[in-house]
Short mmCIF file of C-alpha atoms and ligand atoms in Angstrom, two decimals:
data_model
loop_
_atom_site.label_atom_id
_atom_site.label_comp_id
_atom_site.label_asym_id
_atom_site.label_seq_id
_atom_site.Cartn_x
_atom_site.Cartn_y
_atom_site.Cartn_z
CA MET A 166 72.27 90.59 125.40
CA THR A 167 71.37 91.60 121.84
CA GLU A 168 72.43 94.98 120.44
CA LEU A 169 68.77 96.01 120.55
CA ALA A 170 68.28 95.02 124.20
CA ALA A 171 71.47 96.85 125.22
CA ALA A 172 70.37 100.03 123.45
CA LEU A 173 66.73 99.79 124.54
CA GLU A 174 67.47 99.42 128.25
CA PRO A 175 68.62 103.01 128.94
CA VAL A 176 65.86 104.49 126.74
CA LEU A 177 63.12 102.49 128.46
CA HIS A 178 64.58 103.52 131.82
CA ASP A 179 64.08 107.17 130.90
CA LEU A 180 60.66 106.46 129.39
CA ARG A 181 59.42 105.53 132.89
CA THR A 182 59.12 109.29 133.45
CA CYS A 183 56.52 109.47 130.65
CA ARG A 184 52.85 109.63 131.67
CA VAL A 185 51.94 106.99 129.06
CA GLN A 186 53.73 103.65 129.24
CA PRO A 187 54.18 101.28 126.30
CA GLU A 188 53.48 97.63 125.98
CA VAL A 189 56.62 96.18 124.38
CA ARG A 190 56.01 93.40 121.85
CA GLU A 191 58.34 91.33 119.75
CA TYR A 192 58.92 92.47 116.19
CA ALA A 193 60.31 90.15 113.53
CA SER A 194 62.28 92.40 111.22
CA PRO A 195 62.38 91.41 107.54
CA HIS A 196 65.87 92.94 107.38
CA PRO A 197 68.89 91.04 108.73
CA TRP A 198 70.62 94.36 109.52
CA GLN A 199 67.81 95.57 111.73
CA GLU A 200 66.49 94.61 115.18
CA GLY A 201 63.34 96.15 116.62
CA VAL A 202 60.35 95.91 118.92
CA TRP A 203 56.79 97.20 118.81
CA LEU A 204 55.79 99.88 121.30
CA LEU A 205 52.02 99.90 121.77
CA ASP A 206 50.05 102.54 123.60
CA PRO A 207 46.93 101.74 125.70
CA ASP A 208 44.77 101.93 122.53
CA GLY A 209 46.88 99.24 120.89
CA LEU A 210 48.29 101.70 118.39
CA GLY A 211 52.01 101.77 118.06
CA GLN A 212 55.15 101.82 116.07
CA VAL A 213 58.30 99.82 115.59
CA VAL A 214 61.46 101.20 117.16
CA ALA A 215 64.60 99.66 115.74
CA VAL A 216 68.37 99.78 115.63
CA VAL A 217 70.75 99.10 112.75
CA ARG A 218 73.14 96.29 113.66
CA GLY A 219 76.82 97.19 113.66
CA GLN A 220 76.43 100.86 114.57
CA SER A 221 78.12 102.08 117.73
CA HIS A 222 76.28 101.57 121.01
CA ALA A 223 75.84 105.34 121.42
CA GLU A 224 74.47 105.75 117.87
CA GLN A 225 72.01 102.92 118.45
CA ILE A 226 70.79 104.48 121.70
CA VAL A 227 70.30 107.89 120.04
CA GLU A 228 68.50 106.33 117.05
CA LEU A 229 66.22 104.41 119.38
CA ALA A 230 65.64 107.40 121.68
CA GLY A 231 64.46 109.43 118.68
CA HIS A 232 61.96 106.71 117.70
CA VAL A 233 60.79 106.23 121.27
CA GLN A 234 60.35 109.99 121.59
CA GLU A 235 58.13 109.98 118.46
CA TRP A 236 56.09 107.17 119.97
CA ALA A 237 55.80 108.99 123.33
CA VAL A 238 54.67 112.26 121.73
CA GLU A 239 51.97 110.45 119.70
CA ALA A 240 50.84 108.38 122.69
CA LEU A 241 50.68 111.45 124.96
CA TRP A 242 48.72 113.37 122.35
CA ARG A 243 46.20 110.54 121.98
CA ALA A 244 45.89 110.37 125.79
CA GLY A 245 45.13 114.09 125.91
CA GLU A 246 48.34 114.84 127.80
CA SER A 247 50.93 117.51 127.11
CA ALA A 248 52.82 116.03 124.15
CA THR A 249 56.32 116.76 125.36
CA TRP A 250 58.78 114.06 126.38
CA PRO A 251 61.32 114.20 127.85
CA GLU A 252 60.57 117.69 129.08
CA CYS A 253 63.61 119.99 129.28
CA PRO A 254 64.34 120.48 133.01
CA ALA A 255 65.76 123.95 132.33
CA HIS A 256 62.72 125.18 130.37
CA PRO A 257 59.50 123.65 131.82
CA ASN A 258 56.34 123.71 129.66
CA SER A 259 58.46 124.67 126.70
CA HIS A 260 60.17 121.91 124.73
CA PRO A 261 61.51 118.36 124.85
CA LEU A 262 65.19 117.41 124.96
CA ASP A 263 66.91 116.15 121.80
CA PRO A 264 68.84 112.88 121.71
CA ARG A 265 72.32 113.06 120.23
CA VAL A 266 75.82 111.62 120.41
CA SER A 267 78.22 113.88 122.32
CA ASP A 268 81.84 112.80 122.91
CA GLY A 269 80.90 109.25 122.01
CA GLN A 270 78.12 109.21 124.61
CA ALA A 271 74.35 109.13 124.03
CA VAL A 272 72.84 112.18 125.75
CA TRP A 273 69.66 114.26 125.97
CA THR A 274 70.43 117.89 125.17
CA CYS A 275 68.46 121.13 125.28
CA PRO A 276 67.84 122.25 121.68
CA ARG A 277 68.60 125.82 122.78
CA GLY A 278 72.17 124.68 123.44
CA GLY A 279 74.24 124.49 126.57
CA ASP A 280 72.97 122.78 129.69
CA PRO A 281 71.39 120.57 130.65
CA THR A 282 73.01 117.50 129.18
CA VAL A 283 71.69 114.27 130.65
CA PRO A 284 73.14 110.87 129.70
CA ILE A 285 70.39 108.74 128.13
CA GLY A 286 69.55 106.17 130.79
CA GLN A 287 69.91 108.67 133.63
CA PHE A 288 67.03 111.07 132.88
CA PRO A 289 65.80 113.09 134.76
CA THR A 290 69.05 113.43 136.75
CA VAL A 291 71.01 116.41 135.46
CA SER A 292 74.76 115.96 135.38
CA ALA A 293 77.16 118.80 136.00
CA GLY A 294 78.66 120.19 132.82
ZN1 ZN B 203 65.68 123.65 127.17
#
């Protein structure tokens, strides 16, 4: 499995909870240090989400989750849906979760701090602690 595929798998798992789903297309990066794919929305508009080779697995997941989140927000907005993804389970209709590395693990966190913290790849299940 490539570094990109390994990092993309948990993010795309979580993206299944999004009301707009992407079409994933191959992207030939001009940079040898980068691997990416196109995410296209139903209108055929999209963006490249990419990882930098050689970063840690957790860093790559968080990087990718941030890009996928940007794509999801744009795609939801164009679809006329509430442009929040992934929605914070603790604060509905309020804000999305932020991706970040915590204790070497890629997680979704509430920007207000504290819980919930959900490992990326397991959203929307909320883990204890
Ligand atoms: Zn929150």
